[in-house]
């Protein structure tokens, strides 16, 4: 167990650890990228052979893996996780078969040591190469270095892929929860609107039985929300629900203020309807037109 003792050695370890750990993480990331690239090439080749054997792929296609007919195809993250998991298990089993007779540990203790070491947890309860002398010591150290390197690379890559899967699962759960809460909010809004005895615009939207409501009117979400919640609506919404144009109201007000002659108003006076301003004038004109048509 080699540890720094002097102050200079501890300071050197801090700075060396910063650079060394960063370079090690970079090495593991590059290793994961090369592993994924290799798996993509192999799985593409297997997929292309299956398609060709099924007769769906033309026989004269080239075998360079950059230009054949599977554009944009990538291996599934679950396939990569499965392959990395099997590789880590294989390396751990082989390393445990080496540690058991050399170090004198039980096989389960060797597996435990492999996981703790490969995952860089490092409790220190089991440490390899601590004996005074080993048979074939040089070969054992080379094999120990190889198993350590490959095991740490596979476990680190496996952890990265598992984190991607966990992120996908969490996003799926959050999406389902948001959809569930949205449905509950919509149901609560509809029930709140139904509990109101009188809702603005409810008569105009009910219509006759078996008849769909008019779709040419304004369907603003803010207006619909206010009507479902039972709040008061503005004069603009009232005019829109009664299908009275604001331009017509302005025209009626302007003609009433300026005293311009109106044929409808003239006929309304003969029929006993007096003129008015604004909505009252429009109602009188409609009544006058009804009486003239009769």
PDB file of C-alpha atoms in Angstrom:
ATOM      1  CA  UNK A   1       0.000   0.000   0.000  1.00  0.00           C
ATOM      2  CA  UNK A   2       1.916   3.008  -1.306  1.00  0.00           C
ATOM      3  CA  UNK A   3       0.732   6.368   0.064  1.00  0.00           C
ATOM      4  CA  UNK A   4       2.368   9.833   0.174  1.00  0.00           C
ATOM      5  CA  UNK A   5       3.919  10.776   3.500  1.00  0.00           C
ATOM      6  CA  UNK A   6       5.641  14.145   3.019  1.00  0.00           C
ATOM      7  CA  UNK A   7       3.883  17.458   2.348  1.00  0.00           C
ATOM      8  CA  UNK A   8       5.490  17.784  -1.078  1.00  0.00           C
ATOM      9  CA  UNK A   9       4.310  14.299  -2.003  1.00  0.00           C
ATOM     10  CA  UNK A  10       0.724  15.086  -0.953  1.00  0.00           C
ATOM     11  CA  UNK A  11       0.699  18.380  -2.908  1.00  0.00           C
ATOM     12  CA  UNK A  12       2.126  16.605  -5.942  1.00  0.00           C
ATOM     13  CA  UNK A  13      -0.575  13.938  -5.613  1.00  0.00           C
ATOM     14  CA  UNK A  14      -3.339  16.580  -5.670  1.00  0.00           C
ATOM     15  CA  UNK A  15      -2.160  18.200  -8.917  1.00  0.00           C
ATOM     16  CA  UNK A  16      -1.207  14.892 -10.488  1.00  0.00           C
ATOM     17  CA  UNK A  17      -4.638  13.502  -9.544  1.00  0.00           C
ATOM     18  CA  UNK A  18      -6.422  16.401 -11.263  1.00  0.00           C
ATOM     19  CA  UNK A  19      -4.605  15.839 -14.535  1.00  0.00           C
ATOM     20  CA  UNK A  20      -4.497  12.067 -14.232  1.00  0.00           C
ATOM     21  CA  UNK A  21      -8.205  11.614 -13.411  1.00  0.00           C
ATOM     22  CA  UNK A  22      -9.229  13.982 -16.225  1.00  0.00           C
ATOM     23  CA  UNK A  23      -7.021  12.110 -18.705  1.00  0.00           C
ATOM     24  CA  UNK A  24      -8.391   8.775 -17.457  1.00  0.00           C
ATOM     25  CA  UNK A  25     -12.005   9.902 -17.920  1.00  0.00           C
ATOM     26  CA  UNK A  26     -11.120  11.113 -21.424  1.00  0.00           C
ATOM     27  CA  UNK A  27      -9.569   7.734 -22.160  1.00  0.00           C
ATOM     28  CA  UNK A  28     -12.688   5.916 -20.937  1.00  0.00           C
ATOM     29  CA  UNK A  29     -14.951   8.156 -23.046  1.00  0.00           C
ATOM     30  CA  UNK A  30     -12.844   7.510 -26.145  1.00  0.00           C
ATOM     31  CA  UNK A  31     -12.912   3.806 -25.352  1.00  0.00           C
ATOM     32  CA  UNK A  32     -16.724   3.902 -25.133  1.00  0.00           C
ATOM     33  CA  UNK A  33     -16.969   5.738 -28.463  1.00  0.00           C
ATOM     34  CA  UNK A  34     -14.731   3.157 -30.167  1.00  0.00           C
ATOM     35  CA  UNK A  35     -16.696   0.304 -28.629  1.00  0.00           C
ATOM     36  CA  UNK A  36     -19.991   1.788 -29.849  1.00  0.00           C
ATOM     37  CA  UNK A  37     -18.498   2.342 -33.321  1.00  0.00           C
ATOM     38  CA  UNK A  38     -17.253  -1.245 -33.437  1.00  0.00           C
ATOM     39  CA  UNK A  39     -20.622  -2.572 -32.271  1.00  0.00           C
ATOM     40  CA  UNK A  40     -22.406  -0.433 -34.857  1.00  0.00           C
ATOM     41  CA  UNK A  41     -20.227  -1.799 -37.652  1.00  0.00           C
ATOM     42  CA  UNK A  42     -20.678  -5.405 -36.521  1.00  0.00           C
ATOM     43  CA  UNK A  43     -24.429  -5.090 -35.956  1.00  0.00           C
ATOM     44  CA  UNK A  44     -24.839  -3.321 -39.306  1.00  0.00           C
ATOM     45  CA  UNK A  45     -23.013  -6.153 -41.007  1.00  0.00           C
ATOM     46  CA  UNK A  46     -25.225  -8.733 -39.291  1.00  0.00           C
ATOM     47  CA  UNK A  47     -28.357  -6.791 -40.173  1.00  0.00           C
ATOM     48  CA  UNK A  48     -27.241  -6.372 -43.784  1.00  0.00           C
ATOM     49  CA  UNK A  49     -26.571 -10.116 -44.064  1.00  0.00           C
ATOM     50  CA  UNK A  50     -30.015 -10.915 -42.675  1.00  0.00           C
ATOM     51  CA  UNK A  51     -31.668  -8.544 -45.141  1.00  0.00           C
ATOM     52  CA  UNK A  52     -29.648  -9.983 -48.012  1.00  0.00           C
ATOM     53  CA  UNK A  53     -30.521 -13.558 -47.032  1.00  0.00           C
ATOM     54  CA  UNK A  54     -34.190 -12.601 -46.925  1.00  0.00           C
ATOM     55  CA  UNK A  55     -33.945 -11.274 -50.508  1.00  0.00           C
ATOM     56  CA  UNK A  56     -34.810  -7.655 -49.703  1.00  0.00           C
ATOM     57  CA  UNK A  57     -31.358  -6.246 -50.482  1.00  0.00           C
ATOM     58  CA  UNK A  58     -29.934  -6.120 -54.040  1.00  0.00           C
ATOM     59  CA  UNK A  59     -27.012  -8.549 -54.518  1.00  0.00           C
ATOM     60  CA  UNK A  60     -24.681  -5.998 -56.167  1.00  0.00           C
ATOM     61  CA  UNK A  61     -24.372  -3.729 -53.145  1.00  0.00           C
ATOM     62  CA  UNK A  62     -20.935  -2.690 -51.928  1.00  0.00           C
ATOM     63  CA  UNK A  63     -19.547  -3.948 -48.655  1.00  0.00           C
ATOM     64  CA  UNK A  64     -18.037  -0.720 -47.391  1.00  0.00           C
ATOM     65  CA  UNK A  65     -19.926   0.065 -44.213  1.00  0.00           C
ATOM     66  CA  UNK A  66     -20.126   3.787 -44.948  1.00  0.00           C
ATOM     67  CA  UNK A  67     -22.138   3.729 -48.162  1.00  0.00           C
ATOM     68  CA  UNK A  68     -24.598   0.863 -48.184  1.00  0.00           C
ATOM     69  CA  UNK A  69     -28.336   0.915 -47.758  1.00  0.00           C
ATOM     70  CA  UNK A  70     -28.844   1.464 -44.046  1.00  0.00           C
ATOM     71  CA  UNK A  71     -28.474   5.250 -43.765  1.00  0.00           C
ATOM     72  CA  UNK A  72     -28.640   6.740 -40.302  1.00  0.00           C
ATOM     73  CA  UNK A  73     -28.967   3.346 -38.628  1.00  0.00           C
ATOM     74  CA  UNK A  74     -27.547   3.117 -35.100  1.00  0.00           C
ATOM     75  CA  UNK A  75     -27.496   0.253 -32.611  1.00  0.00           C
ATOM     76  CA  UNK A  76     -30.042   0.269 -29.828  1.00  0.00           C
ATOM     77  CA  UNK A  77     -28.865   1.451 -26.437  1.00  0.00           C
ATOM     78  CA  UNK A  78     -30.263  -1.741 -24.930  1.00  0.00           C
ATOM     79  CA  UNK A  79     -28.151  -3.878 -27.263  1.00  0.00           C
ATOM     80  CA  UNK A  80     -25.049  -1.891 -26.320  1.00  0.00           C
ATOM     81  CA  UNK A  81     -25.889  -2.243 -22.614  1.00  0.00           C
ATOM     82  CA  UNK A  82     -26.391  -5.990 -23.011  1.00  0.00           C
ATOM     83  CA  UNK A  83     -23.076  -6.473 -24.850  1.00  0.00           C
ATOM     84  CA  UNK A  84     -21.137  -4.343 -22.359  1.00  0.00           C
ATOM     85  CA  UNK A  85     -22.746  -6.180 -19.449  1.00  0.00           C
ATOM     86  CA  UNK A  86     -21.836  -9.578 -20.886  1.00  0.00           C
ATOM     87  CA  UNK A  87     -18.282  -8.351 -21.543  1.00  0.00           C
ATOM     88  CA  UNK A  88     -17.907  -7.085 -17.976  1.00  0.00           C
ATOM     89  CA  UNK A  89     -19.244 -10.359 -16.572  1.00  0.00           C
ATOM     90  CA  UNK A  90     -16.887 -12.391 -18.775  1.00  0.00           C
ATOM     91  CA  UNK A  91     -13.833 -10.338 -17.756  1.00  0.00           C
ATOM     92  CA  UNK A  92     -14.808 -10.536 -14.072  1.00  0.00           C
ATOM     93  CA  UNK A  93     -15.257 -14.293 -14.213  1.00  0.00           C
ATOM     94  CA  UNK A  94     -11.914 -14.780 -15.958  1.00  0.00           C
ATOM     95  CA  UNK A  95     -10.125 -12.445 -13.525  1.00  0.00           C
ATOM     96  CA  UNK A  96     -11.737 -14.213 -10.545  1.00  0.00           C
ATOM     97  CA  UNK A  97     -10.527 -17.559 -11.900  1.00  0.00           C
ATOM     98  CA  UNK A  98      -7.012 -16.082 -11.831  1.00  0.00           C
ATOM     99  CA  UNK A  99      -7.251 -14.389  -8.410  1.00  0.00           C
ATOM    100  CA  UNK A 100      -8.707 -17.407  -6.609  1.00  0.00           C
ATOM    101  CA  UNK A 101      -5.665 -19.717  -6.833  1.00  0.00           C
ATOM    102  CA  UNK A 102      -3.011 -16.971  -6.845  1.00  0.00           C
ATOM    103  CA  UNK A 103      -4.287 -14.829  -3.953  1.00  0.00           C
ATOM    104  CA  UNK A 104      -5.958 -17.690  -2.061  1.00  0.00           C
ATOM    105  CA  UNK A 105      -9.414 -16.037  -2.016  1.00  0.00           C
ATOM    106  CA  UNK A 106     -12.793 -17.665  -2.416  1.00  0.00           C
ATOM    107  CA  UNK A 107     -14.358 -17.348  -5.845  1.00  0.00           C
ATOM    108  CA  UNK A 108     -17.184 -15.090  -4.599  1.00  0.00           C
ATOM    109  CA  UNK A 109     -14.610 -12.893  -2.830  1.00  0.00           C
ATOM    110  CA  UNK A 110     -12.713 -12.649  -6.099  1.00  0.00           C
ATOM    111  CA  UNK A 111     -15.887 -11.598  -7.926  1.00  0.00           C
ATOM    112  CA  UNK A 112     -16.539  -9.033  -5.204  1.00  0.00           C
ATOM    113  CA  UNK A 113     -12.979  -7.725  -5.559  1.00  0.00           C
ATOM    114  CA  UNK A 114     -13.382  -7.472  -9.342  1.00  0.00           C
ATOM    115  CA  UNK A 115     -16.566  -5.382  -9.077  1.00  0.00           C
ATOM    116  CA  UNK A 116     -15.192  -3.090  -6.359  1.00  0.00           C
ATOM    117  CA  UNK A 117     -11.965  -2.588  -8.282  1.00  0.00           C
ATOM    118  CA  UNK A 118     -13.436  -2.265 -11.790  1.00  0.00           C
ATOM    119  CA  UNK A 119     -16.025   0.257 -10.599  1.00  0.00           C
ATOM    120  CA  UNK A 120     -13.209   2.261  -8.871  1.00  0.00           C
ATOM    121  CA  UNK A 121     -14.966   2.032  -5.504  1.00  0.00           C
ATOM    122  CA  UNK A 122     -11.854   0.554  -3.885  1.00  0.00           C
ATOM    123  CA  UNK A 123     -12.732  -0.261  -0.263  1.00  0.00           C
ATOM    124  CA  UNK A 124      -9.303  -1.745   0.305  1.00  0.00           C
ATOM    125  CA  UNK A 125     -10.488  -4.872   2.131  1.00  0.00           C
ATOM    126  CA  UNK A 126      -9.142  -6.996  -0.757  1.00  0.00           C
ATOM    127  CA  UNK A 127      -5.971  -5.869  -2.543  1.00  0.00           C
ATOM    128  CA  UNK A 128      -4.100  -7.843  -5.157  1.00  0.00           C
ATOM    129  CA  UNK A 129      -0.306  -8.220  -5.567  1.00  0.00           C
ATOM    130  CA  UNK A 130       0.407  -7.754  -1.855  1.00  0.00           C
ATOM    131  CA  UNK A 131       2.293 -11.013  -1.380  1.00  0.00           C
ATOM    132  CA  UNK A 132       6.029 -11.144  -0.919  1.00  0.00           C
ATOM    133  CA  UNK A 133       6.563 -13.425  -3.901  1.00  0.00           C
ATOM    134  CA  UNK A 134       4.377 -15.090  -6.523  1.00  0.00           C
ATOM    135  CA  UNK A 135       4.964 -17.897  -8.926  1.00  0.00           C
ATOM    136  CA  UNK A 136       5.317 -16.423 -12.399  1.00  0.00           C
ATOM    137  CA  UNK A 137       5.188 -12.965 -10.834  1.00  0.00           C
ATOM    138  CA  UNK A 138       5.869 -11.006 -14.035  1.00  0.00           C
ATOM    139  CA  UNK A 139       3.172 -12.838 -15.956  1.00  0.00           C
ATOM    140  CA  UNK A 140       0.745 -12.333 -13.074  1.00  0.00           C
ATOM    141  CA  UNK A 141       1.363  -8.588 -12.992  1.00  0.00           C
ATOM    142  CA  UNK A 142       0.844  -8.276 -16.743  1.00  0.00           C
ATOM    143  CA  UNK A 143      -2.395 -10.269 -16.537  1.00  0.00           C
ATOM    144  CA  UNK A 144      -3.497  -8.239 -13.519  1.00  0.00           C
ATOM    145  CA  UNK A 145      -2.888  -4.986 -15.415  1.00  0.00           C
ATOM    146  CA  UNK A 146      -4.778  -6.283 -18.469  1.00  0.00           C
ATOM    147  CA  UNK A 147      -7.812  -7.407 -16.450  1.00  0.00           C
ATOM    148  CA  UNK A 148      -7.852  -4.151 -14.493  1.00  0.00           C
ATOM    149  CA  UNK A 149      -7.713  -2.018 -17.620  1.00  0.00           C
ATOM    150  CA  UNK A 150     -10.348  -3.940 -19.587  1.00  0.00           C
ATOM    151  CA  UNK A 151     -12.600  -4.358 -16.558  1.00  0.00           C
ATOM    152  CA  UNK A 152     -12.560  -0.667 -15.657  1.00  0.00           C
ATOM    153  CA  UNK A 153     -13.221   0.322 -19.292  1.00  0.00           C
ATOM    154  CA  UNK A 154     -16.173  -2.064 -19.629  1.00  0.00           C
ATOM    155  CA  UNK A 155     -17.693  -1.147 -16.248  1.00  0.00           C
ATOM    156  CA  UNK A 156     -17.298   2.595 -16.889  1.00  0.00           C
ATOM    157  CA  UNK A 157     -18.875   2.275 -20.323  1.00  0.00           C
ATOM    158  CA  UNK A 158     -21.657   0.148 -18.852  1.00  0.00           C
ATOM    159  CA  UNK A 159     -22.339   2.803 -16.198  1.00  0.00           C
ATOM    160  CA  UNK A 160     -22.605   5.470 -18.902  1.00  0.00           C
ATOM    161  CA  UNK A 161     -25.094   3.421 -20.907  1.00  0.00           C
ATOM    162  CA  UNK A 162     -27.118   2.600 -17.765  1.00  0.00           C
ATOM    163  CA  UNK A 163     -27.275   6.328 -16.963  1.00  0.00           C
ATOM    164  CA  UNK A 164     -28.729   6.941 -20.441  1.00  0.00           C
ATOM    165  CA  UNK A 165     -31.369   4.261 -19.845  1.00  0.00           C
ATOM    166  CA  UNK A 166     -32.203   5.731 -16.420  1.00  0.00           C
ATOM    167  CA  UNK A 167     -32.589   9.164 -18.018  1.00  0.00           C
ATOM    168  CA  UNK A 168     -34.969   7.756 -20.629  1.00  0.00           C
ATOM    169  CA  UNK A 169     -37.022   6.011 -17.934  1.00  0.00           C
ATOM    170  CA  UNK A 170     -37.207   9.190 -15.841  1.00  0.00           C
ATOM    171  CA  UNK A 171     -38.286  11.235 -18.866  1.00  0.00           C
ATOM    172  CA  UNK A 172     -40.978   8.658 -19.633  1.00  0.00           C
ATOM    173  CA  UNK A 173     -42.239   8.751 -16.034  1.00  0.00           C
ATOM    174  CA  UNK A 174     -42.300  12.564 -15.993  1.00  0.00           C
ATOM    175  CA  UNK A 175     -44.158  12.617 -19.314  1.00  0.00           C
ATOM    176  CA  UNK A 176     -46.764  10.170 -18.008  1.00  0.00           C
ATOM    177  CA  UNK A 177     -47.155  12.164 -14.779  1.00  0.00           C
ATOM    178  CA  UNK A 178     -47.564  15.430 -16.699  1.00  0.00           C
ATOM    179  CA  UNK A 179     -50.193  13.862 -18.949  1.00  0.00           C
ATOM    180  CA  UNK A 180     -52.005  12.487 -15.892  1.00  0.00           C
ATOM    181  CA  UNK A 181     -51.993  15.854 -14.137  1.00  0.00           C
ATOM    182  CA  UNK A 182     -53.172  17.592 -17.332  1.00  0.00           C
ATOM    183  CA  UNK A 183     -56.095  15.187 -17.603  1.00  0.00           C
ATOM    184  CA  UNK A 184     -56.992  15.802 -13.967  1.00  0.00           C
ATOM    185  CA  UNK A 185     -56.834  19.570 -14.449  1.00  0.00           C
ATOM    186  CA  UNK A 186     -59.023  19.381 -17.546  1.00  0.00           C
ATOM    187  CA  UNK A 187     -61.565  17.212 -15.735  1.00  0.00           C
ATOM    188  CA  UNK A 188     -61.585  19.587 -12.772  1.00  0.00           C
ATOM    189  CA  UNK A 189     -62.151  22.560 -15.082  1.00  0.00           C
ATOM    190  CA  UNK A 190     -65.019  20.834 -16.861  1.00  0.00           C
ATOM    191  CA  UNK A 191     -66.629  19.832 -13.551  1.00  0.00           C
ATOM    192  CA  UNK A 192     -66.264  23.396 -12.262  1.00  0.00           C
ATOM    193  CA  UNK A 193     -67.992  24.705 -15.343  1.00  0.00           C
ATOM    194  CA  UNK A 194     -70.796  22.170 -15.003  1.00  0.00           C
ATOM    195  CA  UNK A 195     -71.421  23.086 -11.378  1.00  0.00           C
ATOM    196  CA  UNK A 196     -72.307  26.656 -12.378  1.00  0.00           C
ATOM    197  CA  UNK A 197     -76.064  27.141 -12.699  1.00  0.00           C
ATOM    198  CA  UNK A 198     -75.761  29.900 -15.316  1.00  0.00           C
ATOM    199  CA  UNK A 199     -72.817  30.217 -17.674  1.00  0.00           C
ATOM    200  CA  UNK A 200     -72.378  33.140 -20.042  1.00  0.00           C
ATOM    201  CA  UNK A 201     -73.012  32.095 -23.605  1.00  0.00           C
ATOM    202  CA  UNK A 202     -74.417  28.685 -22.662  1.00  0.00           C
ATOM    203  CA  UNK A 203     -77.742  29.221 -24.412  1.00  0.00           C
ATOM    204  CA  UNK A 204     -76.099  30.380 -27.595  1.00  0.00           C
ATOM    205  CA  UNK A 205     -73.851  27.327 -27.664  1.00  0.00           C
ATOM    206  CA  UNK A 206     -76.454  24.707 -26.844  1.00  0.00           C
ATOM    207  CA  UNK A 207     -78.486  25.191 -29.972  1.00  0.00           C
ATOM    208  CA  UNK A 208     -81.045  22.702 -31.122  1.00  0.00           C
ATOM    209  CA  UNK A 209     -80.869  19.004 -30.282  1.00  0.00           C
ATOM    210  CA  UNK A 210     -78.758  17.098 -32.776  1.00  0.00           C
ATOM    211  CA  UNK A 211     -77.217  20.281 -34.169  1.00  0.00           C
ATOM    212  CA  UNK A 212     -73.530  21.081 -33.850  1.00  0.00           C
ATOM    213  CA  UNK A 213     -72.545  24.444 -32.427  1.00  0.00           C
ATOM    214  CA  UNK A 214     -71.504  27.174 -34.833  1.00  0.00           C
ATOM    215  CA  UNK A 215     -67.850  27.099 -35.757  1.00  0.00           C
ATOM    216  CA  UNK A 216     -67.581  30.449 -37.516  1.00  0.00           C
ATOM    217  CA  UNK A 217     -67.512  32.432 -34.300  1.00  0.00           C
ATOM    218  CA  UNK A 218     -64.347  33.250 -32.389  1.00  0.00           C
ATOM    219  CA  UNK A 219     -63.057  30.288 -30.364  1.00  0.00           C
ATOM    220  CA  UNK A 220     -60.504  31.948 -28.191  1.00  0.00           C
ATOM    221  CA  UNK A 221     -59.004  29.750 -25.481  1.00  0.00           C
ATOM    222  CA  UNK A 222     -59.080  32.594 -22.972  1.00  0.00           C
ATOM    223  CA  UNK A 223     -62.767  33.194 -23.651  1.00  0.00           C
ATOM    224  CA  UNK A 224     -63.562  29.497 -23.411  1.00  0.00           C
ATOM    225  CA  UNK A 225     -61.685  29.272 -20.128  1.00  0.00           C
ATOM    226  CA  UNK A 226     -63.632  32.176 -18.686  1.00  0.00           C
ATOM    227  CA  UNK A 227     -66.936  30.677 -19.819  1.00  0.00           C
ATOM    228  CA  UNK A 228     -66.131  27.291 -18.307  1.00  0.00           C
ATOM    229  CA  UNK A 229     -65.066  28.866 -15.036  1.00  0.00           C
ATOM    230  CA  UNK A 230     -68.277  30.914 -14.806  1.00  0.00           C
ATOM    231  CA  UNK A 231     -66.650  34.339 -14.831  1.00  0.00           C
ATOM    232  CA  UNK A 232     -68.217  37.418 -16.346  1.00  0.00           C
ATOM    233  CA  UNK A 233     -67.525  38.083 -20.009  1.00  0.00           C
ATOM    234  CA  UNK A 234     -66.838  41.405 -21.644  1.00  0.00           C
ATOM    235  CA  UNK A 235     -69.056  43.366 -24.032  1.00  0.00           C
ATOM    236  CA  UNK A 236     -66.930  42.190 -26.931  1.00  0.00           C
ATOM    237  CA  UNK A 237     -67.536  38.545 -26.070  1.00  0.00           C
ATOM    238  CA  UNK A 238     -71.234  39.232 -25.613  1.00  0.00           C
ATOM    239  CA  UNK A 239     -71.432  40.873 -29.016  1.00  0.00           C
ATOM    240  CA  UNK A 240     -69.507  38.021 -30.604  1.00  0.00           C
ATOM    241  CA  UNK A 241     -71.744  35.388 -28.994  1.00  0.00           C
ATOM    242  CA  UNK A 242     -74.870  37.147 -30.273  1.00  0.00           C
ATOM    243  CA  UNK A 243     -73.262  37.455 -33.730  1.00  0.00           C
ATOM    244  CA  UNK A 244     -73.469  41.251 -33.739  1.00  0.00           C
ATOM    245  CA  UNK A 245     -70.581  42.898 -35.530  1.00  0.00           C
ATOM    246  CA  UNK A 246     -68.849  45.808 -33.838  1.00  0.00           C
ATOM    247  CA  UNK A 247     -68.553  47.492 -37.213  1.00  0.00           C
ATOM    248  CA  UNK A 248     -72.344  47.486 -37.582  1.00  0.00           C
ATOM    249  CA  UNK A 249     -72.727  48.937 -34.103  1.00  0.00           C
ATOM    250  CA  UNK A 250     -70.236  51.689 -34.899  1.00  0.00           C
ATOM    251  CA  UNK A 251     -72.069  52.422 -38.148  1.00  0.00           C
ATOM    252  CA  UNK A 252     -75.394  52.620 -36.340  1.00  0.00           C
ATOM    253  CA  UNK A 253     -73.944  54.927 -33.714  1.00  0.00           C
ATOM    254  CA  UNK A 254     -72.390  57.155 -36.376  1.00  0.00           C
ATOM    255  CA  UNK A 255     -75.635  57.380 -38.371  1.00  0.00           C
ATOM    256  CA  UNK A 256     -77.651  58.090 -35.249  1.00  0.00           C
ATOM    257  CA  UNK A 257     -75.239  60.815 -34.153  1.00  0.00           C
ATOM    258  CA  UNK A 258     -75.004  62.484 -37.570  1.00  0.00           C
ATOM    259  CA  UNK A 259     -78.716  62.157 -38.361  1.00  0.00           C
ATOM    260  CA  UNK A 260     -78.265  60.318 -41.688  1.00  0.00           C
ATOM    261  CA  UNK A 261     -81.511  58.941 -43.127  1.00  0.00           C
ATOM    262  CA  UNK A 262     -82.021  55.177 -42.928  1.00  0.00           C
ATOM    263  CA  UNK A 263     -84.649  53.368 -44.869  1.00  0.00           C
ATOM    264  CA  UNK A 264     -85.090  50.845 -42.154  1.00  0.00           C
ATOM    265  CA  UNK A 265     -85.640  53.486 -39.536  1.00  0.00           C
ATOM    266  CA  UNK A 266     -88.157  55.248 -41.765  1.00  0.00           C
ATOM    267  CA  UNK A 267     -90.117  52.102 -42.211  1.00  0.00           C
ATOM    268  CA  UNK A 268     -89.817  51.359 -38.521  1.00  0.00           C
ATOM    269  CA  UNK A 269     -91.526  54.630 -37.683  1.00  0.00           C
ATOM    270  CA  UNK A 270     -94.421  53.718 -39.971  1.00  0.00           C
ATOM    271  CA  UNK A 271     -94.707  50.397 -38.273  1.00  0.00           C
ATOM    272  CA  UNK A 272     -94.653  51.901 -34.790  1.00  0.00           C
ATOM    273  CA  UNK A 273     -91.035  51.190 -33.899  1.00  0.00           C
ATOM    274  CA  UNK A 274     -88.983  54.094 -32.691  1.00  0.00           C
ATOM    275  CA  UNK A 275     -85.318  54.554 -33.484  1.00  0.00           C
ATOM    276  CA  UNK A 276     -82.511  54.114 -31.003  1.00  0.00           C
ATOM    277  CA  UNK A 277     -78.807  54.205 -30.538  1.00  0.00           C
ATOM    278  CA  UNK A 278     -76.455  51.213 -30.449  1.00  0.00           C
ATOM    279  CA  UNK A 279     -77.884  47.836 -29.564  1.00  0.00           C
ATOM    280  CA  UNK A 280     -81.390  49.288 -29.030  1.00  0.00           C
ATOM    281  CA  UNK A 281     -81.359  50.741 -32.549  1.00  0.00           C
ATOM    282  CA  UNK A 282     -80.231  47.410 -34.025  1.00  0.00           C
ATOM    283  CA  UNK A 283     -83.039  45.595 -32.199  1.00  0.00           C
ATOM    284  CA  UNK A 284     -85.619  48.119 -33.475  1.00  0.00           C
ATOM    285  CA  UNK A 285     -84.331  47.732 -37.058  1.00  0.00           C
ATOM    286  CA  UNK A 286     -84.560  43.940 -36.826  1.00  0.00           C
ATOM    287  CA  UNK A 287     -88.123  44.206 -35.513  1.00  0.00           C
ATOM    288  CA  UNK A 288     -88.948  46.614 -38.324  1.00  0.00           C
ATOM    289  CA  UNK A 289     -87.579  44.239 -40.945  1.00  0.00           C
ATOM    290  CA  UNK A 290     -89.594  41.420 -39.462  1.00  0.00           C
ATOM    291  CA  UNK A 291     -92.790  43.407 -39.536  1.00  0.00           C
ATOM    292  CA  UNK A 292     -92.169  44.525 -43.154  1.00  0.00           C
ATOM    293  CA  UNK A 293     -91.564  40.969 -44.294  1.00  0.00           C
ATOM    294  CA  UNK A 294     -94.866  39.976 -42.764  1.00  0.00           C
TER     295      UNK A 294
END
